[in-house]
N, CA, C and O atoms as a Tinker XYZ file with bonds, in Angstrom:
   352  protein
     1  N     95.156000  104.186000   87.812000    73     2
     2  CA    96.353000  103.362000   88.967000    64     1     3
     3  C     97.650000  103.533000   88.224000    63     2     4     5
     4  O     97.674000  103.153000   87.053000    81     3
     5  N     98.740000  104.060000   88.760000    73     3     6
     6  CA    99.815000  103.122000   88.398000    64     5     7
     7  C    100.896000  102.927000   89.018000    63     6     8     9
     8  O    101.300000  103.759000   89.831000    81     7
     9  N    101.641000  101.667000   88.723000    73     7    10
    10  CA   102.052000  100.523000   88.948000    64     9    11
    11  C    103.508000  100.706000   89.224000    63    10    12    13
    12  O    104.248000  101.564000   88.743000    81    11
    13  N    103.900000   99.434000   90.369000    73    11    14
    14  CA   105.421000  100.316000   90.315000    64    13    15
    15  C    106.177000   98.631000   89.711000    63    14    16    17
    16  O    105.577000   97.669000   90.190000    81    15
    17  N    107.491000   98.221000   88.662000    73    15    18
    18  CA   107.775000   97.865000   87.836000    64    17    19
    19  C    109.277000   97.550000   88.903000    63    18    20    21
    20  O    110.070000   98.487000   88.998000    81    19
    21  N    109.487000   96.678000   89.403000    73    19    22
    22  CA   110.708000   96.216000   89.487000    64    21    23
    23  C    111.708000   95.235000   88.508000    63    22    24    25
    24  O    111.185000   94.272000   87.948000    81    23
    25  N    112.789000   95.440000   88.369000    73    23    26
    26  CA   113.267000   94.237000   87.409000    64    25    27
    27  C    114.324000   93.717000   87.969000    63    26    28    29
    28  O    114.659000   94.588000   88.772000    81    27
    29  N    115.285000   92.598000   88.087000    73    27    30
    30  CA   115.050000   91.411000   89.528000    64    29    31
    31  C    116.299000   91.860000   88.825000    63    30    32    33
    32  O    116.315000   92.313000   87.680000    81    31
    33  N    117.664000   91.649000   89.840000    73    31    34
    34  CA   119.052000   92.815000   88.860000    64    33    35
    35  C    119.545000   91.651000   88.369000    63    34    36    37
    36  O    120.495000   92.028000   87.683000    81    35
    37  N    119.457000   89.815000   88.256000    73    35    38
    38  CA   119.768000   89.203000   86.978000    64    37    39
    39  C    120.125000   89.468000   85.549000    63    38    40    41
    40  O    121.161000   89.479000   84.885000    81    39
    41  N    117.767000   89.856000   85.166000    73    39    42
    42  CA   117.430000   90.816000   84.115000    64    41    43
    43  C    118.740000   91.610000   84.257000    63    42    44    45
    44  O    119.795000   91.064000   83.935000    81    43
    45  N    118.729000   92.656000   84.645000    73    43    46
    46  CA   119.662000   93.926000   84.324000    64    45    47
    47  C    121.342000   93.334000   83.668000    63    46    48    49
    48  O    122.050000   93.625000   82.704000    81    47
    49  N    121.429000   92.260000   84.963000    73    47    50
    50  CA   122.769000   91.883000   84.057000    64    49    51
    51  C    123.817000   91.875000   82.874000    63    50    52    53
    52  O    124.907000   92.069000   82.335000    81    51
    53  N    121.857000   91.278000   83.000000    73    51    54
    54  CA   121.898000   90.190000   81.315000    64    53    55
    55  C    121.728000   91.598000   80.347000    63    54    56    57
    56  O    122.447000   91.566000   79.349000    81    55
    57  N    121.137000   92.459000   80.452000    73    55    58
    58  CA   120.772000   93.519000   79.008000    64    57    59
    59  C    121.477000   93.292000   78.267000    63    58    60    61
    60  O    121.339000   92.736000   77.177000    81    59
    61  N    122.928000   93.973000   79.105000    73    59    62
    62  CA   124.231000   93.702000   78.053000    64    61    63
    63  C    124.100000   93.123000   76.868000    63    62    64    65
    64  O    124.118000   93.836000   75.865000    81    63
    65  N    123.964000   91.912000   76.772000    73    63    66
    66  CA   123.892000   91.136000   76.691000    64    65    67
    67  C    122.796000   90.455000   74.549000    63    66    68    69
    68  O    123.004000   89.813000   73.520000    81    67
    69  N    121.835000   91.217000   75.203000    73    67    70
    70  CA   120.347000   91.393000   74.362000    64    69    71
    71  C    120.444000   92.300000   73.041000    63    70    72    73
    72  O    121.042000   93.376000   73.064000    81    71
    73  N    119.999000   91.945000   72.218000    73    71    74
    74  CA   119.725000   93.161000   70.295000    64    73    75
    75  C    119.770000   94.440000   71.250000    63    74    76    77
    76  O    120.142000   94.321000   72.418000    81    75
    77  N    119.345000   95.775000   70.668000    73    75    78
    78  CA   119.207000   96.940000   70.942000    64    77    79
    79  C    118.172000   97.010000   70.811000    63    78    80    81
    80  O    117.558000   97.875000   71.436000    81    79
    81  N    117.252000   95.799000   69.608000    73    79    82
    82  CA   115.948000   95.870000   69.300000    64    81    83
    83  C    114.655000   95.118000   71.671000    63    82    84    85
    84  O    114.039000   95.762000   72.519000    81    83
    85  N    114.995000   93.664000   71.511000    73    83    86
    86  CA   114.641000   93.399000   72.177000    64    85    87
    87  C    114.723000   94.600000   73.235000    63    86    88    89
    88  O    113.740000   95.169000   73.709000    81    87
    89  N    116.601000   95.003000   73.641000    73    87    90
    90  CA   115.903000   96.655000   74.731000    64    89    91
    91  C    114.527000   96.770000   74.247000    63    90    92    93
    92  O    113.387000   96.305000   74.280000    81    91
    93  N    115.224000   97.566000   73.830000    73    91    94
    94  CA   114.024000   98.291000   73.176000    64    93    95
    95  C    112.535000   98.286000   73.424000    63    94    96    97
    96  O    112.051000   99.278000   73.969000    81    95
    97  N    111.690000   97.191000   73.056000    73    95    98
    98  CA   111.019000   96.741000   74.105000    64    97    99
    99  C    110.497000   95.879000   74.796000    63    98   100   101
   100  O    109.325000   95.533000   74.651000    81    99
   101  N    111.653000   95.178000   76.054000    73    99   102
   102  CA   110.781000   95.714000   76.783000    64   101   103
   103  C    110.942000   96.731000   77.560000    63   102   104   105
   104  O    110.437000   96.762000   78.682000    81   103
   105  N    111.730000   97.783000   77.028000    73   103   106
   106  CA   111.491000   99.475000   78.705000    64   105   107
   107  C    110.281000   99.483000   77.517000    63   106   108   109
   108  O    111.361000   99.053000   77.113000    81   107
   109  N    109.218000   99.518000   76.574000    73   107   110
   110  CA   108.023000   99.673000   76.206000    64   109   111
   111  C    107.050000   98.388000   76.399000    63   110   112   113
   112  O    105.942000   98.475000   75.870000    81   111
   113  N    107.366000   97.212000   77.105000    73   111   114
   114  CA   106.252000   95.954000   77.782000    64   113   115
   115  C    105.919000   96.926000   79.011000    63   114   116   117
   116  O    104.913000   97.264000   79.636000    81   115
   117  N    108.252000   97.387000   79.041000    73   115   118
   118  CA   107.479000   97.802000   80.566000    64   117   119
   119  C    106.853000   99.145000   81.379000    63   118   120   121
   120  O    106.405000   99.163000   82.526000    81   119
   121  N    106.937000   99.991000   80.654000    73   119   122
   122  CA   105.790000  100.900000   80.589000    64   121   123
   123  C    104.102000  100.439000   80.314000    63   122   124   125
   124  O    103.042000  100.747000   80.860000    81   123
   125  N    104.434000   99.657000   79.320000    73   123   126
   126  CA   102.406000   99.201000   79.487000    64   125   127
   127  C    102.565000   98.262000   81.099000    63   126   128   129
   128  O    101.956000   98.615000   82.109000    81   127
   129  N    103.343000   97.248000   81.061000    73   127   130
   130  CA   102.842000   97.732000   82.284000    64   129   131
   131  C    102.270000   98.701000   83.833000    63   130   132   133
   132  O    101.366000   98.663000   84.667000    81   131
   133  N    103.359000   99.426000   83.528000    73   131   134
   134  CA   103.212000  100.211000   84.473000    64   133   135
   135  C    102.054000  100.658000   84.798000    63   134   136   137
   136  O    101.416000  100.763000   85.846000    81   135
   137  N    101.857000  100.964000   83.448000    73   135   138
   138  CA   100.234000  102.119000   83.422000    64   137   139
   139  C     99.301000  101.378000   82.698000    63   138   140   141
   140  O     98.518000  101.975000   81.959000    81   139
   141  N     99.267000   99.996000   82.817000    73   139   142
   142  CA    98.238000   98.726000   82.748000    64   141   143
   143  C     97.536000   98.060000   83.844000    63   142   144   145
   144  O     96.359000   97.768000   84.055000    81   143
   145  N     99.010000   97.864000   84.685000    73   143   146
   146  CA    99.440000   95.669000   85.163000    64   145   147
   147  C     99.850000   95.134000   83.933000    63   146   148   149
   148  O    100.176000   95.462000   82.792000    81   147
   149  N     99.679000   94.092000   84.724000    73   147   150
   150  CA   100.032000   92.639000   84.313000    64   149   151
   151  C     99.410000   92.198000   83.304000    63   150   152   153
   152  O     99.804000   91.320000   82.538000    81   151
   153  N     98.622000   92.664000   83.269000    73   151   154
   154  CA    97.282000   91.673000   82.571000    64   153   155
   155  C     96.950000   92.081000   81.020000    63   154   156   157
   156  O     95.872000   92.368000   80.499000    81   155
   157  N     98.764000   91.973000   80.269000    73   155   158
   158  CA    99.138000   92.964000   78.892000    64   157   159
   159  C     98.026000   91.427000   77.953000    63   158   160   161
   160  O     97.882000   90.290000   78.404000    81   159
   161  N     97.510000   91.911000   76.789000    73   159   162
   162  CA    96.847000   91.248000   76.609000    64   161   163
   163  C     96.815000   91.446000   74.858000    63   162   164   165
   164  O     96.167000   90.921000   73.952000    81   163
   165  N     98.330000   92.938000   74.966000    73   163   166
   166  CA    98.551000   93.284000   73.650000    64   165   167
   167  C     99.127000   92.386000   72.838000    63   166   168   169
   168  O     98.909000   91.930000   71.715000    81   167
   169  N     99.935000   92.245000   73.711000    73   167   170
   170  CA   101.162000   91.608000   73.298000    64   169   171
   171  C    101.569000   90.670000   73.236000    63   170   172   173
   172  O    101.544000   89.988000   74.261000    81   171
   173  N    102.216000   90.067000   71.909000    73   171   174
   174  CA   102.412000   88.021000   71.539000    64   173   175
   175  C    102.720000   88.328000   72.154000    63   174   176   177
   176  O    103.382000   89.217000   72.691000    81   175
   177  N    101.740000   86.753000   72.236000    73   175   178
   178  CA   101.467000   85.359000   73.451000    64   177   179
   179  C    101.360000   85.431000   74.729000    63   178   180   181
   180  O    101.692000   84.709000   75.668000    81   179
   181  N    100.829000   86.450000   74.608000    73   179   182
   182  CA   100.715000   86.313000   76.533000    64   181   183
   183  C     99.763000   85.912000   77.228000    63   182   184   185
   184  O     98.594000   86.134000   76.911000    81   183
   185  N    100.250000   84.994000   78.714000    73   183   186
   186  CA    99.320000   83.946000   78.380000    64   185   187
   187  C     99.767000   84.063000   80.616000    63   186   188   189
   188  O    100.725000   84.681000   81.080000    81   187
   189  N     99.163000   83.607000   81.096000    73   187   190
   190  CA    99.716000   83.728000   82.096000    64   189   191
   191  C    100.425000   81.821000   82.345000    63   190   192   193
   192  O     99.766000   80.797000   82.162000    81   191
   193  N    101.644000   81.888000   82.715000    73   191   194
   194  CA   101.498000   80.556000   82.981000    64   193   195
   195  C    102.273000   80.215000   84.456000    63   194   196   197
   196  O    103.418000   79.810000   84.655000    81   195
   197  N    100.997000   80.602000   85.567000    73   195   198
   198  CA   100.909000   79.395000   87.090000    64   197   199
   199  C    100.358000   80.602000   87.560000    63   198   200   201
   200  O    100.105000   81.579000   86.856000    81   199
   201  N    100.158000   80.492000   88.916000    73   199   202
   202  CA    99.359000   80.992000   89.702000    64   201   203
   203  C    100.248000   82.818000   89.566000    63   202   204   205
   204  O    101.431000   82.664000   89.260000    81   203
   205  N     99.925000   84.073000   89.708000    73   203   206
   206  CA   100.249000   85.251000   89.758000    64   205   207
   207  C    101.762000   85.398000   89.522000    63   206   208   209
   208  O    102.630000   85.991000   90.163000    81   207
   209  N    101.815000   84.317000   87.856000    73   207   210
   210  CA   103.466000   84.717000   86.905000    64   209   211
   211  C    101.793000   84.715000   85.703000    63   210   212   213
   212  O    100.707000   84.142000   85.622000    81   211
   213  N    102.898000   86.156000   84.737000    73   211   214
   214  CA   102.580000   85.832000   83.527000    64   213   215
   215  C    103.681000   86.095000   82.580000    63   214   216   217
   216  O    104.832000   86.116000   83.015000    81   215
   217  N    103.337000   86.387000   80.763000    73   215   218
   218  CA   105.039000   85.627000   79.656000    64   217   219
   219  C    104.107000   86.201000   78.900000    63   218   220   221
   220  O    102.889000   86.251000   78.730000    81   219
   221  N    105.529000   86.780000   78.348000    73   219   222
   222  CA   104.819000   87.381000   76.550000    64   221   223
   223  C    105.537000   87.175000   75.685000    63   222   224   225
   224  O    104.844000   86.185000   75.448000    81   223
   225  N    106.228000   87.136000   74.997000    73   223   226
   226  CA   107.648000   86.687000   73.663000    64   225   227
   227  C    107.418000   88.756000   73.427000    63   226   228   229
   228  O    106.370000   89.357000   73.665000    81   227
   229  N    108.751000   89.407000   72.915000    73   227   230
   230  CA   108.752000   90.303000   72.881000    64   229   231
   231  C    108.918000   90.065000   71.085000    63   230   232   233
   232  O    108.705000   90.974000   70.282000    81   231
   233  N    109.419000   88.387000   70.621000    73   231   234
   234  CA   109.865000   88.580000   69.516000    64   233   235
   235  C    109.807000   87.053000   69.446000    63   234   236   237
   236  O    109.687000   86.408000   70.488000    81   235
   237  N    109.875000   86.556000   68.458000    73   235   238
   238  CA   109.548000   85.248000   68.023000    64   237   239
   239  C    111.032000   84.757000   69.290000    63   238   240   241
   240  O    110.697000   84.549000   70.456000    81   239
   241  N    111.871000   84.684000   69.076000    73   239   242
   242  CA   112.749000   83.740000   71.206000    64   241   243
   243  C    113.197000   84.523000   71.155000    63   242   244   245
   244  O    114.320000   84.540000   70.650000    81   243
   245  N    112.496000   85.880000   71.737000    73   243   246
   246  CA   112.804000   86.234000   73.785000    64   245   247
   247  C    111.903000   86.391000   74.100000    63   246   248   249
   248  O    111.192000   86.877000   73.221000    81   247
   249  N    111.359000   86.211000   75.142000    73   247   250
   250  CA   110.029000   86.642000   75.716000    64   249   251
   251  C    110.835000   87.084000   77.519000    63   250   252   253
   252  O    111.910000   86.828000   78.061000    81   251
   253  N    109.670000   87.789000   77.881000    73   251   254
   254  CA   109.628000   88.990000   79.306000    64   253   255
   255  C    108.519000   87.152000   79.963000    63   254   256   257
   256  O    107.721000   86.373000   79.442000    81   255
   257  N    109.394000   87.363000   81.714000    73   255   258
   258  CA   108.375000   86.750000   82.215000    64   257   259
   259  C    108.298000   87.434000   83.465000    63   258   260   261
   260  O    109.376000   87.936000   83.784000    81   259
   261  N    106.979000   87.685000   84.608000    73   259   262
   262  CA   106.901000   88.572000   84.651000    64   261   263
   263  C    106.124000   88.139000   86.409000    63   262   264   265
   264  O    105.978000   86.924000   86.546000    81   263
   265  N    105.543000   89.224000   87.965000    73   263   266
   266  CA   105.154000   87.984000   88.359000    64   265   267
   267  C    104.383000   89.066000   89.536000    63   266   268   269
   268  O    104.818000   90.218000   89.517000    81   267
   269  N    103.038000   88.692000   90.759000    73   267   270
   270  CA   102.272000   90.320000   90.941000    64   269   271
   271  C    101.728000   89.652000   91.119000    63   270   272   273
   272  O    101.530000   88.598000   90.515000    81   271
   273  N    101.122000   90.235000   92.414000    73   271   274
   274  CA   100.677000   89.803000   94.120000    64   273   275
   275  C     99.207000   90.210000   93.807000    63   274   276   277
   276  O     99.133000   91.404000   93.519000    81   275
   277  N     98.440000   89.786000   93.793000    73   275   278
   278  CA    96.958000   90.709000   94.245000    64   277   279
   279  C     97.357000   91.321000   95.394000    63   278   280   281
   280  O     98.241000   91.163000   96.235000    81   279
   281  N     96.145000   92.315000   95.117000    73   279   282
   282  CA    96.329000   93.265000   95.584000    64   281   283
   283  C     97.537000   94.011000   96.225000    63   282   284   285
   284  O     97.325000   94.868000   97.083000    81   283
   285  N     98.688000   93.725000   95.859000    73   283   286
   286  CA    99.201000   94.926000   95.149000    64   285   287
   287  C     99.437000   95.880000   94.427000    63   286   288   289
   288  O     98.678000   96.141000   93.494000    81   287
   289  N    100.739000   96.757000   94.733000    73   287   290
   290  CA   100.582000   97.761000   92.667000    64   289   291
   291  C    102.228000   97.293000   92.162000    63   290   292   293
   292  O    102.955000   97.790000   91.302000    81   291
   293  N    102.425000   96.233000   93.011000    73   291   294
   294  CA   104.179000   96.035000   92.106000    64   293   295
   295  C    103.724000   94.414000   91.075000    63   294   296   297
   296  O    102.975000   93.437000   91.079000    81   295
   297  N    105.123000   95.269000   90.091000    73   295   298
   298  CA   105.291000   94.103000   89.658000    64   297   299
   299  C    106.564000   93.768000   89.551000    63   298   300   301
   300  O    107.267000   94.779000   89.554000    81   299
   301  N    107.126000   92.851000   89.463000    73   299   302
   302  CA   108.836000   92.274000   89.356000    64   301   303
   303  C    109.223000   91.298000   87.803000    63   302   304   305
   304  O    109.173000   90.070000   87.871000    81   303
   305  N    109.464000   91.748000   86.941000    73   303   306
   306  CA   110.389000   91.636000   85.914000    64   305   307
   307  C    111.109000   90.809000   86.088000    63   306   308   309
   308  O    112.068000   91.368000   86.621000    81   307
   309  N    111.438000   89.254000   85.953000    73   307   310
   310  CA   112.004000   87.542000   86.840000    64   309   311
   311  C    113.601000   87.218000   85.605000    63   310   312   313
   312  O    114.735000   86.738000   85.609000    81   311
   313  N    112.473000   87.978000   84.600000    73   311   314
   314  CA   113.411000   86.867000   83.530000    64   313   315
   315  C    112.570000   87.540000   81.836000    63   314   316   317
   316  O    111.381000   87.754000   81.601000    81   315
   317  N    113.925000   87.724000   80.853000    73   315   318
   318  CA   114.699000   88.812000   80.229000    64   317   319
   319  C    115.343000   87.449000   79.334000    63   318   320   321
   320  O    116.210000   86.863000   79.983000    81   319
   321  N    115.089000   86.893000   78.063000    73   319   322
   322  CA   116.381000   85.876000   77.192000    64   321   323
   323  C    115.351000   85.241000   75.887000    63   322   324   325
   324  O    114.335000   85.780000   75.447000    81   323
   325  N    115.912000   84.055000   75.484000    73   323   326
   326  CA   115.231000   82.817000   75.300000    64   325   327
   327  C    114.360000   82.711000   75.516000    63   326   328   329
   328  O    114.187000   82.665000   76.734000    81   327
   329  N    112.816000   82.554000   74.484000    73   327   330
   330  CA   112.296000   80.881000   74.768000    64   329   331
   331  C    112.998000   80.173000   74.996000    63   330   332   333
   332  O    112.777000   79.876000   76.170000    81   331
   333  N    113.880000   79.565000   74.610000    73   331   334
   334  CA   113.837000   77.933000   75.165000    64   333   335
   335  C    114.180000   77.851000   76.687000    63   334   336   337
   336  O    113.732000   77.063000   77.520000    81   335
   337  N    115.330000   79.131000   76.886000    73   335   338
   338  CA   115.525000   78.723000   78.831000    64   337   339
   339  C    114.832000   79.838000   78.697000    63   338   340   341
   340  O    115.456000   80.887000   78.537000    81   339
   341  N    113.201000   79.842000   78.739000    73   339   342
   342  CA   112.753000   80.150000   79.847000    64   341   343
   343  C    111.910000   79.586000   80.578000    63   342   344   345
   344  O    111.359000   78.590000   80.108000    81   343
   345  N    111.479000   80.116000   82.193000    73   343   346
   346  CA   111.923000   78.955000   83.405000    64   345   347
   347  C    110.309000   79.000000   83.483000    63   346   348   349
   348  O    109.846000   79.684000   84.395000    81   347
   349  N    109.497000   78.408000   82.708000    73   347   350
   350  CA   107.681000   78.038000   82.912000    64   349   351
   351  C    107.993000   76.515000   81.813000    63   350   352
   352  O    107.066000   75.754000   81.534000    81   351
């Protein structure tokens, strides 16, 4: 099954400010989300952070957060940035 991954406009606007390495890792994560769904146990520090919310570390300092509603094929990436400012 192929999942649809949506990226919040705020995340898209903030991509330019992120280092190129983090941008590349985010795109790899998005490809994994599309192919395998919201549970990404192979990614660093992956965990559930609440009902239908997940996160993983792209590097030690940067994280990505996404949401997924059961019985849907849509995953929404709502935060990518420093772990200090992450909304969890």
